[in-house]
Tab-separated table of N, CA and C in Angstrom:
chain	number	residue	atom	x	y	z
A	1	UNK	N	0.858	-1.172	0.000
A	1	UNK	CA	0.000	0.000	0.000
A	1	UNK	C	0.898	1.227	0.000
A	2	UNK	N	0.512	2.267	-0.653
A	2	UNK	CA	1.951	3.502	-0.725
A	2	UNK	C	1.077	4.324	-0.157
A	3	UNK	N	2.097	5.254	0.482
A	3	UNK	CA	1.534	6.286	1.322
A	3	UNK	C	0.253	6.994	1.235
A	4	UNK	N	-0.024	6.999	-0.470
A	4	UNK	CA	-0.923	8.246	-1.107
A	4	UNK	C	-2.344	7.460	-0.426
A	5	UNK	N	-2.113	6.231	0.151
A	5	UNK	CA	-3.449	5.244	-0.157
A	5	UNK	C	-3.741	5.557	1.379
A	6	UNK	N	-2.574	5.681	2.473
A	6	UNK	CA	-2.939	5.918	4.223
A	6	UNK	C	-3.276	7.239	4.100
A	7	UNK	N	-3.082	8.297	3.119
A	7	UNK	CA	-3.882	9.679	3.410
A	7	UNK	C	-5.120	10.177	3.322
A	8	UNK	N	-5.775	9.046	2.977
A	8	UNK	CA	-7.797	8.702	3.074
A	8	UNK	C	-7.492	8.418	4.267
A	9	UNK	N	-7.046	7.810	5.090
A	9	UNK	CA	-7.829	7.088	6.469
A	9	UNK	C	-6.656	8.078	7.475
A	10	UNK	N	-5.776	8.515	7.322
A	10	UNK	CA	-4.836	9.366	8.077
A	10	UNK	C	-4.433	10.425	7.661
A	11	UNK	N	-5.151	11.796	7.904
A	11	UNK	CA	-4.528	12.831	6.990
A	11	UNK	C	-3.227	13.058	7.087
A	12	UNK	N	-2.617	14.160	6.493
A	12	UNK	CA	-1.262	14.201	6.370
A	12	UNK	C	-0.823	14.845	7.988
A	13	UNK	N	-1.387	15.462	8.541
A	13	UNK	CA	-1.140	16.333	10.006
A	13	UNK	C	-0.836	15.951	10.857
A	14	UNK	N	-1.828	14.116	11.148
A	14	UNK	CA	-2.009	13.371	11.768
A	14	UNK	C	-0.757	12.546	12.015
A	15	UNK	N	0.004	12.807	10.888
A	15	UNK	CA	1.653	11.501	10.951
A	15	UNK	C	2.637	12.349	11.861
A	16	UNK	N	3.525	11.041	12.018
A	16	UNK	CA	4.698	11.654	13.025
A	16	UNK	C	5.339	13.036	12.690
A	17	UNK	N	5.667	13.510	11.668
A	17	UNK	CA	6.392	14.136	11.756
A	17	UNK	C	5.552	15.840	11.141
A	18	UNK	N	4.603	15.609	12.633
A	18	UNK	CA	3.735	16.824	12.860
A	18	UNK	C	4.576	17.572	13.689
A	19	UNK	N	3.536	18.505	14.419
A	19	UNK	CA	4.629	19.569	15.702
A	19	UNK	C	5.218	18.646	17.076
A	20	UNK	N	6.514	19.620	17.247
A	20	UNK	CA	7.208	18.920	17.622
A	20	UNK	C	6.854	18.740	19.324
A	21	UNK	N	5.322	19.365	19.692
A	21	UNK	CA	4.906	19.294	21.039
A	21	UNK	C	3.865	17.883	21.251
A	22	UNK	N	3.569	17.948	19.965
A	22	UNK	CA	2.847	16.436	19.802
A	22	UNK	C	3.353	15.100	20.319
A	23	UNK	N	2.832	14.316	21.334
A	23	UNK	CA	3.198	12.931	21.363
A	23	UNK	C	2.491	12.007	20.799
A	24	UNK	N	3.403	10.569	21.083
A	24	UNK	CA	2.711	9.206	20.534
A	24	UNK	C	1.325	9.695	21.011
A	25	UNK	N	0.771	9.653	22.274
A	25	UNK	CA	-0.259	9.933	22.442
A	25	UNK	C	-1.016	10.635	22.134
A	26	UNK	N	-0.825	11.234	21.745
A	26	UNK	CA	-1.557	12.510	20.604
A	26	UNK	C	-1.913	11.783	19.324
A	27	UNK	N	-1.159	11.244	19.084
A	27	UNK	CA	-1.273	10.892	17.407
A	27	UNK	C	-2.386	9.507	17.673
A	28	UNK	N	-1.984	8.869	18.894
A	28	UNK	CA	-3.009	7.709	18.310
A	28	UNK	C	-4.401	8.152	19.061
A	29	UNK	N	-4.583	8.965	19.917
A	29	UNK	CA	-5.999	10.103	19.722
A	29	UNK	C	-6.470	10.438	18.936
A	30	UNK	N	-5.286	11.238	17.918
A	30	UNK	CA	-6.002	11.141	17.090
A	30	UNK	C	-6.428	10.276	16.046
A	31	UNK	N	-5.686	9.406	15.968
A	31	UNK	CA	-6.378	7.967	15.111
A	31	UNK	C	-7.584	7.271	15.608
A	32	UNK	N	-7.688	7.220	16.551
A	32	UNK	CA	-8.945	6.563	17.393
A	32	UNK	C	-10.304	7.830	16.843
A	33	UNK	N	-9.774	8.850	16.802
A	33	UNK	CA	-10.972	9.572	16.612
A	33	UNK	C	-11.341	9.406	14.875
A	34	UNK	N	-10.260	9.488	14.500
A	34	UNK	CA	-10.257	8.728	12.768
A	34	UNK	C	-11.188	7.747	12.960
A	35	UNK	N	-11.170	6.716	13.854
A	35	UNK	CA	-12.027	5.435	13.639
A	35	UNK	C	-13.325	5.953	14.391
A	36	UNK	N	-13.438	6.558	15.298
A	36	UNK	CA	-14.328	6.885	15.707
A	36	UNK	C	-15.550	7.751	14.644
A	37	UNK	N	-14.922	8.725	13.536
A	37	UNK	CA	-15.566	9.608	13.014
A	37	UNK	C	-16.291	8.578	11.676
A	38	UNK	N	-15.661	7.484	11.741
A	38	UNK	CA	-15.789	6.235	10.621
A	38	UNK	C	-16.985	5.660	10.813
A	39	UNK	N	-17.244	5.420	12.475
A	39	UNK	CA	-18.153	4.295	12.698
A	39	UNK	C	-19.413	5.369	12.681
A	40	UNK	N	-18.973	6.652	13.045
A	40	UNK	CA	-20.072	7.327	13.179
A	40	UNK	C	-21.041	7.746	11.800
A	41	UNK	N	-19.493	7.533	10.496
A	41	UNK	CA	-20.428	7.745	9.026
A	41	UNK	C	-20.994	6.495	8.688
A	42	UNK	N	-20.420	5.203	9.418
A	42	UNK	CA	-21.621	4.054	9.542
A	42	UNK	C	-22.649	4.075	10.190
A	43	UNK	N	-22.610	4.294	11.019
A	43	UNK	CA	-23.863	4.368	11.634
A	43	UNK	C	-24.927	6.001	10.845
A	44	UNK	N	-24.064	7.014	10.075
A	44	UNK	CA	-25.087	7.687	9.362
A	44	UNK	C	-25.180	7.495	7.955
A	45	UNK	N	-24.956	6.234	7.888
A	45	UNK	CA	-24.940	5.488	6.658
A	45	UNK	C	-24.539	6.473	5.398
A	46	UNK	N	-23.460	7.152	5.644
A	46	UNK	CA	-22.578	7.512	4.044
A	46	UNK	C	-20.789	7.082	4.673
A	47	UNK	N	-21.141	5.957	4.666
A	47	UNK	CA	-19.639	5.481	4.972
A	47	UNK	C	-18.986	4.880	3.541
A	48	UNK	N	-17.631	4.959	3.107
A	48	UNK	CA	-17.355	4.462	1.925
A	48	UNK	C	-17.098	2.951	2.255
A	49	UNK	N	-17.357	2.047	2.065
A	49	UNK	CA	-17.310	0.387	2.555
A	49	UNK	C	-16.189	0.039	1.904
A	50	UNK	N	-15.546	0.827	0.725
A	50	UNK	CA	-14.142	0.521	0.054
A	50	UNK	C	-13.019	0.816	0.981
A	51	UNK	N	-13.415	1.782	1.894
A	51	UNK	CA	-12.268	1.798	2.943
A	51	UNK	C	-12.281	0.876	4.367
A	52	UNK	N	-13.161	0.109	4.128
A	52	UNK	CA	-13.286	-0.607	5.394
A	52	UNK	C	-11.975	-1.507	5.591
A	53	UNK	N	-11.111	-2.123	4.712
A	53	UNK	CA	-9.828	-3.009	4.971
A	53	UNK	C	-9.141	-1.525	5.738
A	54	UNK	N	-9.227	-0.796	4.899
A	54	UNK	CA	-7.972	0.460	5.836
A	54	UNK	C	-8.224	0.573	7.392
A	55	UNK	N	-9.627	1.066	7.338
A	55	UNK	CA	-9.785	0.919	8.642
A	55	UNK	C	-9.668	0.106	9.220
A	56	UNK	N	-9.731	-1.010	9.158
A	56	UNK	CA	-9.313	-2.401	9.853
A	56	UNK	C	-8.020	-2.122	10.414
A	57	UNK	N	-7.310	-2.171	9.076
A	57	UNK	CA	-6.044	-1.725	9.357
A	57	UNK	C	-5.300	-0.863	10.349
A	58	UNK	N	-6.103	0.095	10.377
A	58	UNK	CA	-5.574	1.531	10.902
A	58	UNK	C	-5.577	1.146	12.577
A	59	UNK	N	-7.427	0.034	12.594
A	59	UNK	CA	-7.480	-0.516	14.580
A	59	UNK	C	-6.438	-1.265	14.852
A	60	UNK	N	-5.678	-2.005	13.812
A	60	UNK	CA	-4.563	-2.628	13.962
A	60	UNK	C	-3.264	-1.979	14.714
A	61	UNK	N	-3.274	-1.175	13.571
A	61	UNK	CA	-1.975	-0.269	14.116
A	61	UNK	C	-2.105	0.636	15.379
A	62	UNK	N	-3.191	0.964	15.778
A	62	UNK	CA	-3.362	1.793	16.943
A	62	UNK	C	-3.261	0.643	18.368
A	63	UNK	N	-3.757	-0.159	17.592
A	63	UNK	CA	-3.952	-1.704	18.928
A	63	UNK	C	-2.270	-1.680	18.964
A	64	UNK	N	-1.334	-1.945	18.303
A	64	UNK	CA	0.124	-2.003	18.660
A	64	UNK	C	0.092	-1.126	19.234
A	65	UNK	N	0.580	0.285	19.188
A	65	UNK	CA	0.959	1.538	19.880
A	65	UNK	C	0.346	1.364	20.918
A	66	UNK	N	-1.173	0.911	21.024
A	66	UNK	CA	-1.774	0.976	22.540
A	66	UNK	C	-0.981	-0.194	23.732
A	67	UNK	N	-0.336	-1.186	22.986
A	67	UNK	CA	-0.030	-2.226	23.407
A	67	UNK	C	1.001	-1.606	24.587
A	68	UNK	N	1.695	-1.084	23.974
A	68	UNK	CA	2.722	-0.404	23.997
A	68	UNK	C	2.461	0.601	25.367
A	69	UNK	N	1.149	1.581	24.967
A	69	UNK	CA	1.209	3.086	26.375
A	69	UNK	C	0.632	1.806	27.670
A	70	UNK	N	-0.113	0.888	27.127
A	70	UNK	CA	-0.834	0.151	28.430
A	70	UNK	C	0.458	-0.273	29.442
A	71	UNK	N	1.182	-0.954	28.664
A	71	UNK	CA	2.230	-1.724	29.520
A	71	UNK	C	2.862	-0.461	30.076
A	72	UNK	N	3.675	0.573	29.020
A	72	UNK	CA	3.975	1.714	30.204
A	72	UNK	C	3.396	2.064	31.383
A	73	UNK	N	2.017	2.498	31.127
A	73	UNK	CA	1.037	3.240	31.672
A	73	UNK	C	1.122	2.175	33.352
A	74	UNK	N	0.846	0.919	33.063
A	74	UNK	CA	0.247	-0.191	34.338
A	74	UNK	C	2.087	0.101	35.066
A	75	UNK	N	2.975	0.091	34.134
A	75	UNK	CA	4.423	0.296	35.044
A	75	UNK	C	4.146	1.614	35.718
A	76	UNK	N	4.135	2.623	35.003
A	76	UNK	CA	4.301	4.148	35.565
A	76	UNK	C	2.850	3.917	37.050
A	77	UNK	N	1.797	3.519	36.872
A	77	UNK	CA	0.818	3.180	38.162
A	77	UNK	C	1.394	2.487	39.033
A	78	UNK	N	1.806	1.312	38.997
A	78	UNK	CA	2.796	0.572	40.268
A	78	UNK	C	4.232	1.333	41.000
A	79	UNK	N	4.326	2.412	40.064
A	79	UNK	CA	5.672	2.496	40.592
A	79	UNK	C	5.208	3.764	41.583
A	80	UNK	N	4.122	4.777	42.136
A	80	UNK	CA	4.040	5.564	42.674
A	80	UNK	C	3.583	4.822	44.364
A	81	UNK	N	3.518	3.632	43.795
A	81	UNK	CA	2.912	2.625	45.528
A	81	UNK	C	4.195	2.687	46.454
A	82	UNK	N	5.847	2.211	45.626
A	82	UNK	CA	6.660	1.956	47.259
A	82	UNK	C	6.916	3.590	47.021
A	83	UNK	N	6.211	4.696	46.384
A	83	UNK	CA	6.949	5.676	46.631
A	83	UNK	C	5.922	6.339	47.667
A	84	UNK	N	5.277	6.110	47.959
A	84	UNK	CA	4.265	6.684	48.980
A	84	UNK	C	4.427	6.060	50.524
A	85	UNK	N	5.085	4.424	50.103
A	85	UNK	CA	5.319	3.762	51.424
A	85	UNK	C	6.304	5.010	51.799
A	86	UNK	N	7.289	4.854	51.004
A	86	UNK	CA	8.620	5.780	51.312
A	86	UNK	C	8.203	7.238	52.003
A	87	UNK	N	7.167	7.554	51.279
A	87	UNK	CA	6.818	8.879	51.665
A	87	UNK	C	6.014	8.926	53.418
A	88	UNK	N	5.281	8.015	53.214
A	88	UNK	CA	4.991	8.172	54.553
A	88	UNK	C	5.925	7.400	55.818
A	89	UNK	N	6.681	6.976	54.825
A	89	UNK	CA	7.441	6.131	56.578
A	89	UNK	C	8.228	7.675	57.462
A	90	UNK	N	8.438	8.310	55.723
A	90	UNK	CA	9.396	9.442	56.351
A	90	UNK	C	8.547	10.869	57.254
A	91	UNK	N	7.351	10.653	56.786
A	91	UNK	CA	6.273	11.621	57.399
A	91	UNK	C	5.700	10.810	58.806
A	92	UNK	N	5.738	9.387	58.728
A	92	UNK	CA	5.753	8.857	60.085
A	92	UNK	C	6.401	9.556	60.754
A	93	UNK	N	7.836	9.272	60.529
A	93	UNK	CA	8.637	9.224	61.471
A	93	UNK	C	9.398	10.806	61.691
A	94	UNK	N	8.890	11.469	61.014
A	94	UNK	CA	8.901	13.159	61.289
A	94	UNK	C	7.796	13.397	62.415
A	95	UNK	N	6.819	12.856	62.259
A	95	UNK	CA	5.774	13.488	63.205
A	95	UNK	C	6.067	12.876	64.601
A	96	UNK	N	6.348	11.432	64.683
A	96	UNK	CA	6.643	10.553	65.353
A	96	UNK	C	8.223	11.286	66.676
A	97	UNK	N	8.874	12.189	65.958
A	97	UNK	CA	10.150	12.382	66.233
A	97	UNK	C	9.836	13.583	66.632
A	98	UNK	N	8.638	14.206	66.277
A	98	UNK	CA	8.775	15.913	66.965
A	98	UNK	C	7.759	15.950	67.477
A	99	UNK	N	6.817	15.206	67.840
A	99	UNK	CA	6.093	15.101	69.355
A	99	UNK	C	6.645	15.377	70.372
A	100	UNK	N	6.206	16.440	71.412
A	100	UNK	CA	6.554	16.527	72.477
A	100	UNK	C	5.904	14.814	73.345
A	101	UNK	N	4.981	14.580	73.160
A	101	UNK	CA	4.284	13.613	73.960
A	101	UNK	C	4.089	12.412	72.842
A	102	UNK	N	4.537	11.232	73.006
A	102	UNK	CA	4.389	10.109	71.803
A	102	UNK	C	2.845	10.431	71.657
A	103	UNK	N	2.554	10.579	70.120
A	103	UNK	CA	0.856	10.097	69.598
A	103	UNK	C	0.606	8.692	69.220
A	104	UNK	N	-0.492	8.329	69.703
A	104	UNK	CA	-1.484	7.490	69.431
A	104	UNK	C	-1.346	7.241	68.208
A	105	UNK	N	-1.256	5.923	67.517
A	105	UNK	CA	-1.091	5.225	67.044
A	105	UNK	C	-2.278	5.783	65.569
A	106	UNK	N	-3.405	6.386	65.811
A	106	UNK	CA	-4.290	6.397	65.145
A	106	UNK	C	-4.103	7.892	64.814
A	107	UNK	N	-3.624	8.734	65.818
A	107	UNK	CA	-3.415	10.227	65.647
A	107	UNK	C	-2.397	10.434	64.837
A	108	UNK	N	-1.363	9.050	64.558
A	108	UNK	CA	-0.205	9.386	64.020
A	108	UNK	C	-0.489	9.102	62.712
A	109	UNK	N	-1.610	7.777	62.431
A	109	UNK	CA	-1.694	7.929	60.641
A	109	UNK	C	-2.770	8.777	60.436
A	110	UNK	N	-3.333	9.714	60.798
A	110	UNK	CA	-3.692	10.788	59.995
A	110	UNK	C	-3.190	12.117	60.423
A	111	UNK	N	-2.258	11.770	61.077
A	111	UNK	CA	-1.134	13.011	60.592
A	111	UNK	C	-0.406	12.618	59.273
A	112	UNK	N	-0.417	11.542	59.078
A	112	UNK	CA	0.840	10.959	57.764
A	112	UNK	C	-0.350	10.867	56.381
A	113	UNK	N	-1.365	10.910	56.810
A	113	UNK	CA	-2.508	10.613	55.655
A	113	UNK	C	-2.822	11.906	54.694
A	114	UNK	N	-2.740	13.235	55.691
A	114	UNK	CA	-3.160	14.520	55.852
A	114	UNK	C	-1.853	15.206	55.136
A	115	UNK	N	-0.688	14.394	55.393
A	115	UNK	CA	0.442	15.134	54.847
A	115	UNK	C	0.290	15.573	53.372
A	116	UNK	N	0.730	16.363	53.409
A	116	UNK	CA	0.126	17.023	51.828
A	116	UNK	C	1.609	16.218	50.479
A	117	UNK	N	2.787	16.016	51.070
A	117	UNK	CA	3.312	15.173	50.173
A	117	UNK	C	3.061	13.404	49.939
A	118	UNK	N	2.231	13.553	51.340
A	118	UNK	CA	1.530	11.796	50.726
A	118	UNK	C	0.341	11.970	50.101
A	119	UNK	N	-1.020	12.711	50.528
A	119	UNK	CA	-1.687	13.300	49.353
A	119	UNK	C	-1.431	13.567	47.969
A	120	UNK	N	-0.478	14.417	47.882
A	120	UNK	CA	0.358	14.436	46.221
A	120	UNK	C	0.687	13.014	45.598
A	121	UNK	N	1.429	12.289	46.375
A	121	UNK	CA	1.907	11.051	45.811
A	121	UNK	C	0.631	9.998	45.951
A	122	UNK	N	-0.448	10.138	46.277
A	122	UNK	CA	-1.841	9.722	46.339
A	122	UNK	C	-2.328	10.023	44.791
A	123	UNK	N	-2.584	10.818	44.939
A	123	UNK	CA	-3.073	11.941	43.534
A	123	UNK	C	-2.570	11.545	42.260
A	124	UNK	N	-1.116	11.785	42.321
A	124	UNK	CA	-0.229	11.202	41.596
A	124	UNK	C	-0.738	9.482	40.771
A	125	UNK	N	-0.530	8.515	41.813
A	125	UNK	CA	-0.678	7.209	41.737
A	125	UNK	C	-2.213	7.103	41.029
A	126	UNK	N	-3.474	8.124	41.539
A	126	UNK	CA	-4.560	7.850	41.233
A	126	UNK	C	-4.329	8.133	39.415
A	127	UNK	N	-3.729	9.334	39.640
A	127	UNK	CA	-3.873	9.980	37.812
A	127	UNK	C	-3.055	9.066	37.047
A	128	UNK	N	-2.055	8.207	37.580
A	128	UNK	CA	-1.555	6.856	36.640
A	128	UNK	C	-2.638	6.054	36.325
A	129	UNK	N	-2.889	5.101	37.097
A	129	UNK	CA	-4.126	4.483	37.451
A	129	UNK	C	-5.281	4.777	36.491
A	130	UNK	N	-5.579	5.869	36.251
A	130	UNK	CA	-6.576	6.784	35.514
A	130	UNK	C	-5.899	6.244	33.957
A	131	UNK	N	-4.650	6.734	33.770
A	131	UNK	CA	-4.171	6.723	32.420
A	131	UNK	C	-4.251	4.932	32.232
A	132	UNK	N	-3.909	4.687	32.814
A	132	UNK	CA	-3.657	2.871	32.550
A	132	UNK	C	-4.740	2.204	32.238
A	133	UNK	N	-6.074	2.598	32.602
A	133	UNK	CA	-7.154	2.049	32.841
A	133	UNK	C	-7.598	2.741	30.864
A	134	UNK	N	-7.673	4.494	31.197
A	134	UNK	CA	-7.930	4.494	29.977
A	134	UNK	C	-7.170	3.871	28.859
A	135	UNK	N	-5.732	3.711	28.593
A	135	UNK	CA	-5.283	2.977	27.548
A	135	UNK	C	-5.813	1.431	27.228
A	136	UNK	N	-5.986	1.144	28.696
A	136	UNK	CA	-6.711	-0.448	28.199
A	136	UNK	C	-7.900	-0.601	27.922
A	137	UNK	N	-8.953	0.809	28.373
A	137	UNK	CA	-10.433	0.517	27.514
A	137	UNK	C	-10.136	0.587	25.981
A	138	UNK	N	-9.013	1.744	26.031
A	138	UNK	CA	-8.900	1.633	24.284
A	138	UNK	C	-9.137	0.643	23.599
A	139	UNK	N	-7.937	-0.059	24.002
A	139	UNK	CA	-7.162	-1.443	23.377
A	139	UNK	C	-8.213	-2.266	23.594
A	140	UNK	N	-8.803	-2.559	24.294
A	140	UNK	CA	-10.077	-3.647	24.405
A	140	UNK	C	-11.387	-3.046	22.829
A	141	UNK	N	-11.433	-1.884	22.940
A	141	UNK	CA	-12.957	-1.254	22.391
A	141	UNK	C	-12.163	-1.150	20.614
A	142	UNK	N	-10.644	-1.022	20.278
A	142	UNK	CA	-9.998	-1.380	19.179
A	142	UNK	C	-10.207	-2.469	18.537
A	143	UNK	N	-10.051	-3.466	19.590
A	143	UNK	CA	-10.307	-5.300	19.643
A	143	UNK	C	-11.668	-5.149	18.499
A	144	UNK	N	-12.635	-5.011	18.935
A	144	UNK	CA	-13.834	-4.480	18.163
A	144	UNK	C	-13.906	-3.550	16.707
A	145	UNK	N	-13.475	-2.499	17.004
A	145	UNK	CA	-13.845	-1.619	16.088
A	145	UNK	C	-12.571	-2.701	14.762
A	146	UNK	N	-11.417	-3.169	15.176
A	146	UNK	CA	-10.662	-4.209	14.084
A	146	UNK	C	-11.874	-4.952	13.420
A	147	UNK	N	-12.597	-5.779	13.887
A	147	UNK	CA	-13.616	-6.997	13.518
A	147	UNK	C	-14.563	-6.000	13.334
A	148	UNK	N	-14.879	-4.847	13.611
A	148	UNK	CA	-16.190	-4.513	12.955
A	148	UNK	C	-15.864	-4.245	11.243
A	149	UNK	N	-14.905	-3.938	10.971
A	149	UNK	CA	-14.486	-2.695	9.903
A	149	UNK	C	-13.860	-3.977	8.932
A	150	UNK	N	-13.336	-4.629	9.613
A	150	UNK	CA	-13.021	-6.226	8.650
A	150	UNK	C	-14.130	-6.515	8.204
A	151	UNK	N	-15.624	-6.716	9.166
A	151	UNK	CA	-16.508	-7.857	8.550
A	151	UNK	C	-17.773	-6.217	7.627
A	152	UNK	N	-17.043	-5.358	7.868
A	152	UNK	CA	-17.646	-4.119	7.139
A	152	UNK	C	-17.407	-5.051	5.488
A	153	UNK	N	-16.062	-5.163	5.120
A	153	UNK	CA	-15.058	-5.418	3.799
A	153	UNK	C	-15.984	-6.493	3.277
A	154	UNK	N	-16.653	-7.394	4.020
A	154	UNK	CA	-16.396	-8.622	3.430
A	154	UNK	C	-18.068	-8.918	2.701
């Protein structure tokens, strides 16, 4: 297939070597919305059915790249967990150390809960979490839109 044939299903803007603030993630946004704007001229029935292999195609290639941010994404989420242990052992043991009078056991984890750098690293971990989850609805709802746009062709 030569290039001239991916600039129906991917305009020219859309390829890598757009602006240079653009990421992977950007680009396969915007491909997903490519497939997205597809199913939507199927469903308003002026879809061209000659492009349905491309599109197939195109859930293909976005399903790799997604393959790809998920596994990052689920690493970058696990890795903010021993950093919060870390964070609070050290906010433990700050609060723990500048008590005039030892606290209670229960007074002491929500002093460490309340800490605004374990909050952050809370926050943090949640907005991974967030990203990881969305890359894998992608990749699952791709799974689909591949087999829809194949059995579109056939």
């Amino acid at each position: 297939m030569s290039e001239n044939d991916w600039s129906e299903v991917v305009p020219d803007e859309n390829k890598e070597d757009g602006p240079e603030d653009k990421t992977r993630g950007d680009d396969v946004e915007t491909m997903i919305d490519t497939l997205r704007s597809a199913m939507n001229a199927v469903y308003q029935g002026n879809f061209d059915y000659s492009k349905s292999d491309r599109m197939a195609a195109l859930a293909l290639m976005v399903q790799i790249e997604l393959a790809k941010f998920t596994a990052d994404a689920e690493w970058r989420a696990r890795q903010p967990k021993a950093e919060i242990k870390h964070i609070s052992a050290e906010a433990n043991f700050k609060y723990r150390t500048s008590a005039e009078k030892k606290p209670s056991e229960a007074a002491l984890e929500q002093l460490v809960n309340k800490d605004p750098e374990v909050k952050k690293a809370e926050l943090d971990m949640a907005e991974y979490e967030r990203d990881a989850k969305k890359w894998q609805n992608y990749l699952l709802t791709l799974r689909d839109a591949h087999i829809f746009f194949r059995n579109l062709g056939k």
